[in-house]
mmCIF file of C-alpha atoms in Angstrom:
data_model
loop_
_atom_site.group_PDB
_atom_site.id
_atom_site.type_symbol
_atom_site.label_atom_id
_atom_site.label_comp_id
_atom_site.label_asym_id
_atom_site.label_seq_id
_atom_site.Cartn_x
_atom_site.Cartn_y
_atom_site.Cartn_z
ATOM 1 C CA GLY V 1 -4.482 13.799 -8.005
ATOM 2 C CA LEU V 2 -1.718 16.237 -7.348
ATOM 3 C CA ASN V 3 1.469 14.656 -6.216
ATOM 4 C CA PRO V 4 3.205 16.713 -3.506
ATOM 5 C CA PHE V 5 6.613 15.296 -4.414
ATOM 6 C CA LEU V 6 6.207 16.699 -7.938
ATOM 7 C CA VAL V 7 5.038 20.037 -6.689
ATOM 8 C CA VAL V 8 8.058 20.414 -4.246
ATOM 9 C CA SER V 9 10.462 19.190 -7.048
ATOM 10 C CA SER V 10 9.017 21.549 -9.479
ATOM 11 C CA ALA V 11 9.280 24.506 -7.065
ATOM 12 C CA ILE V 12 12.849 23.763 -6.132
ATOM 13 C CA ALA V 13 13.741 23.375 -9.839
ATOM 14 C CA ALA V 14 12.187 26.705 -10.721
ATOM 15 C CA VAL V 15 14.121 28.539 -7.856
ATOM 16 C CA LEU V 16 17.325 26.951 -8.882
ATOM 17 C CA LEU V 17 16.767 27.889 -12.531
ATOM 18 C CA VAL V 18 16.096 31.511 -11.664
ATOM 19 C CA SER V 19 19.104 31.517 -9.392
ATOM 20 C CA ALA V 20 21.259 30.047 -12.118
ATOM 21 C CA CYS V 21 20.171 32.849 -14.541
ATOM 22 C CA ILE V 22 20.889 35.538 -11.886
ATOM 23 C CA PHE V 23 24.250 34.257 -11.020
ATOM 24 C CA HIS V 24 25.087 34.123 -14.869
ATOM 25 C CA LEU V 25 23.987 37.642 -15.389
ATOM 26 C CA ARG V 26 26.146 38.839 -12.418
ATOM 27 C CA GLY V 27 29.098 36.983 -13.902
ATOM 28 C CA GLN V 28 29.261 34.364 -11.004
ATOM 29 C CA LEU V 29 29.845 31.537 -13.425
ATOM 30 C CA LEU V 30 30.819 28.943 -10.851
ATOM 31 C CA ARG V 31 27.585 29.585 -8.796
ATOM 32 C CA ALA V 32 25.601 29.608 -11.971
ATOM 33 C CA SER V 33 27.041 26.243 -13.089
ATOM 34 C CA LEU V 34 26.343 24.753 -9.611
ATOM 35 C CA ALA V 35 22.752 26.088 -9.666
ATOM 36 C CA ALA V 36 22.213 24.887 -13.217
ATOM 37 C CA SER V 37 23.462 21.427 -12.392
ATOM 38 C CA LEU V 38 21.145 21.225 -9.383
ATOM 39 C CA THR V 39 18.334 22.338 -11.560
ATOM 40 C CA GLY V 40 19.047 19.448 -13.962
ATOM 41 C CA LEU V 41 18.907 17.036 -10.948
ATOM 42 C CA PHE V 42 15.546 18.258 -9.891
ATOM 43 C CA VAL V 43 14.125 18.357 -13.371
ATOM 44 C CA PHE V 44 15.341 14.827 -13.890
ATOM 45 C CA THR V 45 13.876 13.713 -10.651
ATOM 46 C CA PHE V 46 10.564 15.374 -11.542
ATOM 47 C CA LEU V 47 10.350 13.852 -15.000
ATOM 48 C CA PHE V 48 11.404 10.366 -13.678
ATOM 49 C CA GLU V 49 8.693 10.465 -10.944
ATOM 50 C CA ALA V 50 6.100 11.862 -13.175
ATOM 51 C CA THR V 51 6.638 9.335 -16.065
ATOM 52 C CA MET V 52 7.807 6.029 -14.463
ATOM 53 C CA THR V 53 4.454 5.577 -12.594
ATOM 54 C CA GLU V 54 2.562 5.861 -15.934
ATOM 55 C CA LEU V 55 4.714 3.375 -17.807
ATOM 56 C CA GLY V 56 2.739 0.221 -16.732
ATOM 57 C CA ASP V 57 1.880 -0.474 -20.447
ATOM 58 C CA LEU V 58 5.526 -1.034 -21.187
ATOM 59 C CA LYS V 59 5.834 -3.749 -18.425
ATOM 60 C CA VAL V 60 4.055 -6.451 -20.442
ATOM 61 C CA SER V 61 6.466 -9.279 -19.606
ATOM 62 C CA SER V 62 6.403 -8.622 -15.802
ATOM 63 C CA ARG V 63 2.590 -8.278 -15.710
ATOM 64 C CA LEU V 64 2.311 -11.491 -17.770
ATOM 65 C CA GLN V 65 4.701 -13.342 -15.471
ATOM 66 C CA HIS V 66 2.832 -12.051 -12.373
ATOM 67 C CA SER V 67 -0.525 -13.342 -13.710
ATOM 68 C CA LEU V 68 1.053 -16.762 -14.363
ATOM 69 C CA ALA V 69 2.626 -16.769 -10.901
ATOM 70 C CA VAL V 70 -0.733 -15.905 -9.235
ATOM 71 C CA ASN V 71 -2.250 -19.038 -11.106
ATOM 72 C CA GLY V 72 0.689 -21.316 -10.273
ATOM 73 C CA TYR V 73 2.179 -21.559 -13.698
ATOM 74 C CA ASP V 74 5.321 -19.517 -13.264
ATOM 75 C CA ASP V 75 8.585 -21.087 -14.519
ATOM 76 C CA SER V 76 6.518 -24.039 -15.833
ATOM 77 C CA ASP V 77 7.355 -26.206 -18.822
ATOM 78 C CA LYS V 78 3.587 -26.508 -19.339
ATOM 79 C CA VAL V 79 3.474 -22.824 -20.585
ATOM 80 C CA GLY V 80 3.496 -22.004 -24.336
ATOM 81 C CA ILE V 81 3.295 -18.627 -25.858
ATOM 82 C CA ILE V 82 2.291 -17.691 -29.413
ATOM 83 C CA GLY V 83 3.118 -14.307 -30.990
ATOM 84 C CA TYR V 84 5.032 -12.750 -28.119
ATOM 85 C CA SER V 85 8.776 -13.815 -27.940
ATOM 86 C CA GLU V 86 10.379 -11.029 -25.852
ATOM 87 C CA PRO V 87 13.456 -12.149 -24.064
ATOM 88 C CA SER V 88 12.416 -10.320 -20.956
ATOM 89 C CA PHE V 89 9.401 -12.695 -20.650
ATOM 90 C CA VAL V 90 11.509 -15.799 -21.145
ATOM 91 C CA PHE V 91 14.021 -14.557 -18.464
ATOM 92 C CA LEU V 92 11.255 -13.831 -16.076
ATOM 93 C CA ASN V 93 9.317 -16.938 -16.644
ATOM 94 C CA GLY V 94 12.234 -19.398 -17.187
ATOM 95 C CA THR V 95 13.790 -21.000 -20.067
ATOM 96 C CA ARG V 96 11.320 -23.909 -20.075
ATOM 97 C CA THR V 97 8.761 -21.497 -21.568
ATOM 98 C CA HIS V 98 7.805 -22.794 -24.999
ATOM 99 C CA LEU V 99 7.881 -20.225 -27.831
ATOM 100 C CA LEU V 100 5.245 -21.616 -30.252
ATOM 101 C CA GLY V 101 3.731 -20.966 -33.610
ATOM 102 C CA ILE V 102 0.350 -21.995 -34.765
ATOM 103 C CA LYS V 103 1.703 -25.114 -36.451
ATOM 104 C CA ASN V 104 3.332 -26.644 -33.364
ATOM 105 C CA ALA V 105 0.763 -25.469 -30.809
ATOM 106 C CA LYS V 106 -1.339 -28.610 -31.224
ATOM 107 C CA THR V 107 1.733 -30.846 -30.730
ATOM 108 C CA PHE V 108 2.557 -28.863 -27.557
ATOM 109 C CA LEU V 109 -0.970 -29.399 -26.198
ATOM 110 C CA GLU V 110 -0.872 -33.100 -27.146
ATOM 111 C CA GLY V 111 2.144 -33.214 -24.804
ATOM 112 C CA GLU V 112 2.106 -31.741 -21.480
ATOM 113 C CA GLY V 113 0.827 -28.203 -22.352
ATOM 114 C CA GLU V 114 -1.723 -26.777 -19.974
ATOM 115 C CA VAL V 115 -1.409 -23.006 -20.586
ATOM 116 C CA LEU V 116 -1.201 -20.988 -23.846
ATOM 117 C CA ILE V 117 -0.527 -17.370 -23.938
ATOM 118 C CA VAL V 118 -1.795 -15.922 -27.300
ATOM 119 C CA ASP V 119 -1.360 -12.607 -28.991
ATOM 120 C CA ARG V 120 -4.695 -11.322 -30.169
ATOM 121 C CA ARG V 121 -3.413 -11.374 -33.687
ATOM 122 C CA HIS V 122 -3.066 -15.111 -33.613
ATOM 123 C CA GLU V 123 -6.228 -16.171 -31.771
ATOM 124 C CA GLU V 124 -8.347 -16.779 -34.887
ATOM 125 C CA ALA V 125 -5.674 -18.913 -36.592
ATOM 126 C CA LEU V 126 -5.233 -20.880 -33.402
ATOM 127 C CA ARG V 127 -8.985 -21.596 -33.013
ATOM 128 C CA GLU V 128 -9.021 -22.807 -36.696
ATOM 129 C CA ALA V 129 -5.902 -25.031 -35.982
ATOM 130 C CA LEU V 130 -7.672 -26.488 -33.029
ATOM 131 C CA GLU V 131 -11.060 -26.828 -34.677
ATOM 132 C CA GLY V 132 -12.222 -30.507 -34.321
ATOM 133 C CA SER V 133 -9.546 -31.283 -31.697
ATOM 134 C CA PRO V 134 -10.448 -32.199 -28.156
ATOM 135 C CA PHE V 135 -8.781 -29.133 -26.778
ATOM 136 C CA GLN V 136 -10.880 -26.443 -25.041
ATOM 137 C CA LEU V 137 -9.429 -22.969 -24.310
ATOM 138 C CA GLU V 138 -10.678 -21.077 -21.368
ATOM 139 C CA ALA V 139 -9.498 -17.519 -20.927
ATOM 140 C CA ARG V 140 -8.027 -16.763 -17.493
ATOM 141 C CA ASP V 141 -6.582 -13.305 -17.847
ATOM 142 C CA THR V 142 -5.877 -10.619 -20.451
ATOM 143 C CA ILE V 143 -2.733 -8.377 -20.497
ATOM 144 C CA THR V 144 -2.696 -5.275 -22.649
ATOM 145 C CA GLY V 145 0.326 -3.124 -23.236
ATOM 146 C CA LEU V 146 2.758 -1.699 -25.674
ATOM 147 C CA ASN V 147 5.418 -3.796 -27.289
ATOM 148 C CA TYR V 148 7.969 -0.912 -27.472
ATOM 149 C CA SER V 149 10.577 -2.876 -29.490
ATOM 150 C CA LYS V 150 8.008 -3.314 -32.313
ATOM 151 C CA GLY V 151 6.173 -0.080 -31.624
ATOM 152 C CA ARG V 152 2.588 -1.675 -31.486
ATOM 153 C CA ASP V 153 -0.216 -2.154 -28.990
ATOM 154 C CA MET V 154 -0.833 -5.760 -28.027
ATOM 155 C CA THR V 155 -3.267 -7.915 -26.109
ATOM 156 C CA LEU V 156 -2.161 -11.251 -24.814
ATOM 157 C CA THR V 157 -4.780 -13.673 -23.402
ATOM 158 C CA ILE V 158 -3.809 -16.416 -21.000
ATOM 159 C CA TYR V 159 -5.738 -19.643 -21.616
ATOM 160 C CA THR V 160 -5.862 -22.776 -19.584
ATOM 161 C CA VAL V 161 -6.302 -25.767 -21.863
ATOM 162 C CA THR V 162 -8.297 -28.901 -21.176
ATOM 163 C CA ASN V 163 -8.343 -32.056 -23.197
ATOM 164 C CA GLN V 164 -11.920 -33.178 -23.416
ATOM 165 C CA GLN V 165 -10.938 -36.560 -24.671
ATOM 166 C CA THR V 166 -8.743 -37.243 -21.721
ATOM 167 C CA GLU V 167 -11.335 -35.877 -19.232
ATOM 168 C CA ALA V 168 -13.977 -38.134 -20.832
ATOM 169 C CA THR V 169 -11.718 -41.170 -20.761
ATOM 170 C CA GLY V 170 -10.850 -40.404 -17.153
ATOM 171 C CA GLU V 171 -14.381 -40.142 -16.105
ATOM 172 C CA HIS V 172 -15.410 -43.602 -17.594
ATOM 173 C CA GLU V 173 -12.575 -45.589 -15.923
#
């Protein structure tokens, strides 16, 4: 829809720009400079408001952390992540977040690991690595966005992990 704030900011910026041009043509340079500066302020405000609301795809770490918090896994040492090692996520989720590779994911799960966050590019390799193991992955949420530091689209899936062997042993006791 049409944002009234953007319409008003644009109109004010346009009036100020025309005023700056008129002042300049009349030789009133101080007034022209003031009007030009105010034009810049309104144009910046306009661009900031117009673009910042659309930048959700760049906030991958905060959306990922929010999803973990909703599910009770924020700042947990039971969270491992494969294929996404942005410092912003570690900062938001806590330093106990395990940055993993495919090779050490199984070891993490054999320990206390309960949640795996996996970049789409690594999912097939992870499934192959876990083949024949008692670990079952259940997708809980998917976060898509743009990794601006690497300039590529990404899809992260949050999985909860269950150990079928442990559950079977617990049921028979």
